[in-house]
Amino acid sequence: MPEPQNIRVLKLAEGPISVVYKQQDGEWHCIALEFDLVGTGPTREKAFGSLKCILNLYLVEVLNTRGDIAFFNPADRADWDLNDKERYDVSVILVEQKATLATSKRWTRQEVRPLRKRIREFTLTPAGV
């Protein structure tokens, strides 16, 4: 289905992310190492689904923050050393209302902030796929 003429889909960010799994007190923990965000659940799949929701909320909050922010907040060293690790490619897709922003230029916070409520898609795909 084609996009309406006054809306354009933009890729804001993409890059690799490391995820580790561990069980603690009978519950699975799925940790995004670059952000120190944790999703939990009774199964690995549920913990990963929880982490995806938390990452999406985190990105919305980052776009909503005024002033300087620490985008990356690495997890504890002990978590980085866990063996149950997977790599994913993360993509954040936004909907742009103005047709004047160029997709290839460096974004400023003032240009991105109005787009924060328009996250169209947030995906995590296994790295190399």
JSON list of C-alpha atoms in Angstrom, two decimals, residues 4-125:
[
{"chain": "A", "resi": 4, "resn": "PRO", "atom": "CA", "xyz": [0.03, 9.22, 1.50]},
{"chain": "A", "resi": 5, "resn": "GLN", "atom": "CA", "xyz": [1.87, 12.02, -0.31]},
{"chain": "A", "resi": 6, "resn": "ASN", "atom": "CA", "xyz": [2.38, 14.18, 2.78]},
{"chain": "A", "resi": 7, "resn": "ILE", "atom": "CA", "xyz": [3.91, 11.29, 4.78]},
{"chain": "A", "resi": 8, "resn": "ARG", "atom": "CA", "xyz": [7.30, 9.76, 4.23]},
{"chain": "A", "resi": 9, "resn": "VAL", "atom": "CA", "xyz": [8.81, 6.82, 6.08]},
{"chain": "A", "resi": 10, "resn": "LEU", "atom": "CA", "xyz": [12.33, 7.45, 7.41]},
{"chain": "A", "resi": 11, "resn": "LYS", "atom": "CA", "xyz": [14.86, 5.15, 9.01]},
{"chain": "A", "resi": 12, "resn": "LEU", "atom": "CA", "xyz": [16.11, 7.01, 12.07]},
{"chain": "A", "resi": 13, "resn": "ALA", "atom": "CA", "xyz": [18.57, 4.49, 13.42]},
{"chain": "A", "resi": 14, "resn": "GLU", "atom": "CA", "xyz": [19.89, 1.04, 12.87]},
{"chain": "A", "resi": 15, "resn": "GLY", "atom": "CA", "xyz": [22.70, -0.96, 14.30]},
{"chain": "A", "resi": 16, "resn": "PRO", "atom": "CA", "xyz": [23.70, -4.09, 16.21]},
{"chain": "A", "resi": 17, "resn": "ILE", "atom": "CA", "xyz": [22.54, -4.97, 19.69]},
{"chain": "A", "resi": 18, "resn": "SER", "atom": "CA", "xyz": [23.65, -7.81, 21.98]},
{"chain": "A", "resi": 19, "resn": "VAL", "atom": "CA", "xyz": [21.08, -9.70, 24.03]},
{"chain": "A", "resi": 20, "resn": "VAL", "atom": "CA", "xyz": [21.83, -12.20, 26.78]},
{"chain": "A", "resi": 21, "resn": "TYR", "atom": "CA", "xyz": [19.52, -14.55, 28.62]},
{"chain": "A", "resi": 22, "resn": "LYS", "atom": "CA", "xyz": [19.72, -15.79, 32.18]},
{"chain": "A", "resi": 23, "resn": "GLN", "atom": "CA", "xyz": [17.38, -17.46, 34.61]},
{"chain": "A", "resi": 24, "resn": "GLN", "atom": "CA", "xyz": [16.94, -15.96, 38.04]},
{"chain": "A", "resi": 25, "resn": "ASP", "atom": "CA", "xyz": [14.49, -17.15, 40.67]},
{"chain": "A", "resi": 26, "resn": "GLY", "atom": "CA", "xyz": [12.61, -19.25, 38.10]},
{"chain": "A", "resi": 27, "resn": "GLU", "atom": "CA", "xyz": [12.12, -16.34, 35.70]},
{"chain": "A", "resi": 28, "resn": "TRP", "atom": "CA", "xyz": [13.92, -15.58, 32.43]},
{"chain": "A", "resi": 29, "resn": "HIS", "atom": "CA", "xyz": [15.76, -12.28, 32.07]},
{"chain": "A", "resi": 30, "resn": "CYS", "atom": "CA", "xyz": [16.59, -10.95, 28.62]},
{"chain": "A", "resi": 31, "resn": "ILE", "atom": "CA", "xyz": [19.12, -8.11, 28.78]},
{"chain": "A", "resi": 32, "resn": "ALA", "atom": "CA", "xyz": [19.97, -5.61, 26.03]},
{"chain": "A", "resi": 33, "resn": "LEU", "atom": "CA", "xyz": [23.64, -5.15, 26.91]},
{"chain": "A", "resi": 34, "resn": "GLU", "atom": "CA", "xyz": [24.19, -1.80, 25.19]},
{"chain": "A", "resi": 35, "resn": "PHE", "atom": "CA", "xyz": [21.31, -0.21, 27.09]},
{"chain": "A", "resi": 36, "resn": "ASP", "atom": "CA", "xyz": [21.14, -2.24, 30.32]},
{"chain": "A", "resi": 37, "resn": "LEU", "atom": "CA", "xyz": [17.43, -2.82, 29.74]},
{"chain": "A", "resi": 38, "resn": "VAL", "atom": "CA", "xyz": [15.85, -6.04, 31.00]},
{"chain": "A", "resi": 39, "resn": "GLY", "atom": "CA", "xyz": [12.75, -7.88, 29.84]},
{"chain": "A", "resi": 40, "resn": "THR", "atom": "CA", "xyz": [11.41, -10.68, 32.04]},
{"chain": "A", "resi": 41, "resn": "GLY", "atom": "CA", "xyz": [9.02, -13.55, 31.57]},
{"chain": "A", "resi": 42, "resn": "PRO", "atom": "CA", "xyz": [8.30, -17.20, 32.33]},
{"chain": "A", "resi": 43, "resn": "THR", "atom": "CA", "xyz": [9.99, -18.23, 29.03]},
{"chain": "A", "resi": 44, "resn": "ARG", "atom": "CA", "xyz": [12.85, -16.92, 26.90]},
{"chain": "A", "resi": 45, "resn": "GLU", "atom": "CA", "xyz": [10.37, -15.86, 24.22]},
{"chain": "A", "resi": 46, "resn": "LYS", "atom": "CA", "xyz": [8.20, -13.92, 26.67]},
{"chain": "A", "resi": 47, "resn": "ALA", "atom": "CA", "xyz": [11.28, -12.24, 28.16]},
{"chain": "A", "resi": 48, "resn": "PHE", "atom": "CA", "xyz": [12.44, -11.26, 24.66]},
{"chain": "A", "resi": 49, "resn": "GLY", "atom": "CA", "xyz": [8.96, -9.89, 23.84]},
{"chain": "A", "resi": 50, "resn": "SER", "atom": "CA", "xyz": [9.04, -7.89, 27.07]},
{"chain": "A", "resi": 51, "resn": "LEU", "atom": "CA", "xyz": [12.49, -6.53, 26.16]},
{"chain": "A", "resi": 52, "resn": "LYS", "atom": "CA", "xyz": [11.23, -5.41, 22.72]},
{"chain": "A", "resi": 53, "resn": "CYS", "atom": "CA", "xyz": [8.43, -3.42, 24.37]},
{"chain": "A", "resi": 54, "resn": "ILE", "atom": "CA", "xyz": [10.85, -1.87, 26.87]},
{"chain": "A", "resi": 55, "resn": "LEU", "atom": "CA", "xyz": [13.30, -0.92, 24.09]},
{"chain": "A", "resi": 56, "resn": "ASN", "atom": "CA", "xyz": [10.50, 0.74, 22.15]},
{"chain": "A", "resi": 57, "resn": "LEU", "atom": "CA", "xyz": [9.44, 2.75, 25.22]},
{"chain": "A", "resi": 58, "resn": "TYR", "atom": "CA", "xyz": [13.08, 3.65, 25.88]},
{"chain": "A", "resi": 59, "resn": "LEU", "atom": "CA", "xyz": [13.50, 5.02, 22.36]},
{"chain": "A", "resi": 60, "resn": "VAL", "atom": "CA", "xyz": [10.33, 7.10, 22.69]},
{"chain": "A", "resi": 61, "resn": "GLU", "atom": "CA", "xyz": [11.63, 8.48, 25.99]},
{"chain": "A", "resi": 62, "resn": "VAL", "atom": "CA", "xyz": [15.03, 9.28, 24.47]},
{"chain": "A", "resi": 63, "resn": "LEU", "atom": "CA", "xyz": [13.32, 11.22, 21.67]},
{"chain": "A", "resi": 64, "resn": "ASN", "atom": "CA", "xyz": [11.24, 13.05, 24.27]},
{"chain": "A", "resi": 65, "resn": "THR", "atom": "CA", "xyz": [14.20, 14.07, 26.48]},
{"chain": "A", "resi": 66, "resn": "ARG", "atom": "CA", "xyz": [15.42, 17.65, 26.38]},
{"chain": "A", "resi": 67, "resn": "GLY", "atom": "CA", "xyz": [19.13, 18.39, 26.57]},
{"chain": "A", "resi": 68, "resn": "ASP", "atom": "CA", "xyz": [21.99, 15.94, 26.48]},
{"chain": "A", "resi": 69, "resn": "ILE", "atom": "CA", "xyz": [21.28, 12.29, 27.13]},
{"chain": "A", "resi": 70, "resn": "ALA", "atom": "CA", "xyz": [23.40, 9.19, 27.56]},
{"chain": "A", "resi": 71, "resn": "PHE", "atom": "CA", "xyz": [21.86, 7.07, 24.78]},
{"chain": "A", "resi": 72, "resn": "PHE", "atom": "CA", "xyz": [24.01, 4.04, 25.52]},
{"chain": "A", "resi": 73, "resn": "ASN", "atom": "CA", "xyz": [24.13, 2.79, 29.09]},
{"chain": "A", "resi": 74, "resn": "PRO", "atom": "CA", "xyz": [26.03, -0.51, 29.07]},
{"chain": "A", "resi": 75, "resn": "ALA", "atom": "CA", "xyz": [25.04, -3.36, 31.36]},
{"chain": "A", "resi": 76, "resn": "ASP", "atom": "CA", "xyz": [27.28, -4.71, 34.12]},
{"chain": "A", "resi": 77, "resn": "ARG", "atom": "CA", "xyz": [30.45, -6.51, 33.06]},
{"chain": "A", "resi": 78, "resn": "ALA", "atom": "CA", "xyz": [29.16, -9.79, 34.52]},
{"chain": "A", "resi": 79, "resn": "ASP", "atom": "CA", "xyz": [26.20, -9.71, 32.11]},
{"chain": "A", "resi": 80, "resn": "TRP", "atom": "CA", "xyz": [28.52, -9.15, 29.11]},
{"chain": "A", "resi": 81, "resn": "ASP", "atom": "CA", "xyz": [30.39, -12.33, 30.09]},
{"chain": "A", "resi": 82, "resn": "LEU", "atom": "CA", "xyz": [27.28, -14.57, 29.98]},
{"chain": "A", "resi": 83, "resn": "ASN", "atom": "CA", "xyz": [27.42, -17.31, 27.32]},
{"chain": "A", "resi": 84, "resn": "ASP", "atom": "CA", "xyz": [23.73, -17.40, 26.34]},
{"chain": "A", "resi": 85, "resn": "LYS", "atom": "CA", "xyz": [24.08, -14.48, 23.93]},
{"chain": "A", "resi": 86, "resn": "GLU", "atom": "CA", "xyz": [22.45, -13.47, 20.64]},
{"chain": "A", "resi": 87, "resn": "ARG", "atom": "CA", "xyz": [23.13, -10.59, 18.27]},
{"chain": "A", "resi": 88, "resn": "TYR", "atom": "CA", "xyz": [20.35, -8.60, 16.62]},
{"chain": "A", "resi": 89, "resn": "ASP", "atom": "CA", "xyz": [20.11, -5.73, 14.20]},
{"chain": "A", "resi": 90, "resn": "VAL", "atom": "CA", "xyz": [17.81, -3.01, 15.50]},
{"chain": "A", "resi": 91, "resn": "SER", "atom": "CA", "xyz": [15.95, -0.61, 13.18]},
{"chain": "A", "resi": 92, "resn": "VAL", "atom": "CA", "xyz": [13.80, 2.34, 14.15]},
{"chain": "A", "resi": 93, "resn": "ILE", "atom": "CA", "xyz": [11.41, 3.57, 11.45]},
{"chain": "A", "resi": 94, "resn": "LEU", "atom": "CA", "xyz": [9.65, 6.92, 11.82]},
{"chain": "A", "resi": 95, "resn": "VAL", "atom": "CA", "xyz": [6.88, 8.58, 9.86]},
{"chain": "A", "resi": 96, "resn": "GLU", "atom": "CA", "xyz": [7.80, 12.06, 8.65]},
{"chain": "A", "resi": 97, "resn": "GLN", "atom": "CA", "xyz": [4.99, 14.56, 8.11]},
{"chain": "A", "resi": 98, "resn": "LYS", "atom": "CA", "xyz": [7.05, 17.26, 6.38]},
{"chain": "A", "resi": 99, "resn": "ALA", "atom": "CA", "xyz": [8.54, 16.45, 3.03]},
{"chain": "A", "resi": 100, "resn": "THR", "atom": "CA", "xyz": [11.39, 18.91, 3.65]},
{"chain": "A", "resi": 101, "resn": "LEU", "atom": "CA", "xyz": [13.69, 16.86, 5.89]},
{"chain": "A", "resi": 102, "resn": "ALA", "atom": "CA", "xyz": [16.44, 15.07, 3.99]},
{"chain": "A", "resi": 103, "resn": "THR", "atom": "CA", "xyz": [16.91, 11.44, 4.98]},
{"chain": "A", "resi": 104, "resn": "SER", "atom": "CA", "xyz": [20.68, 11.50, 4.44]},
{"chain": "A", "resi": 105, "resn": "LYS", "atom": "CA", "xyz": [21.60, 14.42, 6.69]},
{"chain": "A", "resi": 106, "resn": "ARG", "atom": "CA", "xyz": [22.51, 14.29, 10.37]},
{"chain": "A", "resi": 107, "resn": "TRP", "atom": "CA", "xyz": [19.42, 14.81, 12.52]},
{"chain": "A", "resi": 108, "resn": "THR", "atom": "CA", "xyz": [19.24, 17.44, 15.22]},
{"chain": "A", "resi": 109, "resn": "ARG", "atom": "CA", "xyz": [17.25, 16.89, 18.42]},
{"chain": "A", "resi": 110, "resn": "GLN", "atom": "CA", "xyz": [14.81, 19.63, 17.41]},
{"chain": "A", "resi": 111, "resn": "GLU", "atom": "CA", "xyz": [14.04, 17.83, 14.13]},
{"chain": "A", "resi": 112, "resn": "VAL", "atom": "CA", "xyz": [13.63, 14.41, 15.72]},
{"chain": "A", "resi": 113, "resn": "ARG", "atom": "CA", "xyz": [11.58, 15.40, 18.79]},
{"chain": "A", "resi": 114, "resn": "PRO", "atom": "CA", "xyz": [8.35, 16.12, 16.82]},
{"chain": "A", "resi": 115, "resn": "LEU", "atom": "CA", "xyz": [8.62, 12.63, 15.30]},
{"chain": "A", "resi": 116, "resn": "ARG", "atom": "CA", "xyz": [8.78, 10.73, 18.59]},
{"chain": "A", "resi": 117, "resn": "LYS", "atom": "CA", "xyz": [5.08, 9.88, 18.62]},
{"chain": "A", "resi": 118, "resn": "ARG", "atom": "CA", "xyz": [5.26, 8.55, 15.09]},
{"chain": "A", "resi": 119, "resn": "ILE", "atom": "CA", "xyz": [7.35, 5.42, 15.50]},
{"chain": "A", "resi": 120, "resn": "ARG", "atom": "CA", "xyz": [5.95, 3.28, 12.74]},
{"chain": "A", "resi": 121, "resn": "GLU", "atom": "CA", "xyz": [8.07, 0.22, 13.27]},
{"chain": "A", "resi": 122, "resn": "PHE", "atom": "CA", "xyz": [10.68, -1.04, 15.67]},
{"chain": "A", "resi": 123, "resn": "THR", "atom": "CA", "xyz": [12.35, -4.30, 14.74]},
{"chain": "A", "resi": 124, "resn": "LEU", "atom": "CA", "xyz": [14.95, -6.62, 16.13]},
{"chain": "A", "resi": 125, "resn": "THR", "atom": "CA", "xyz": [16.16, -9.23, 13.63]}
]
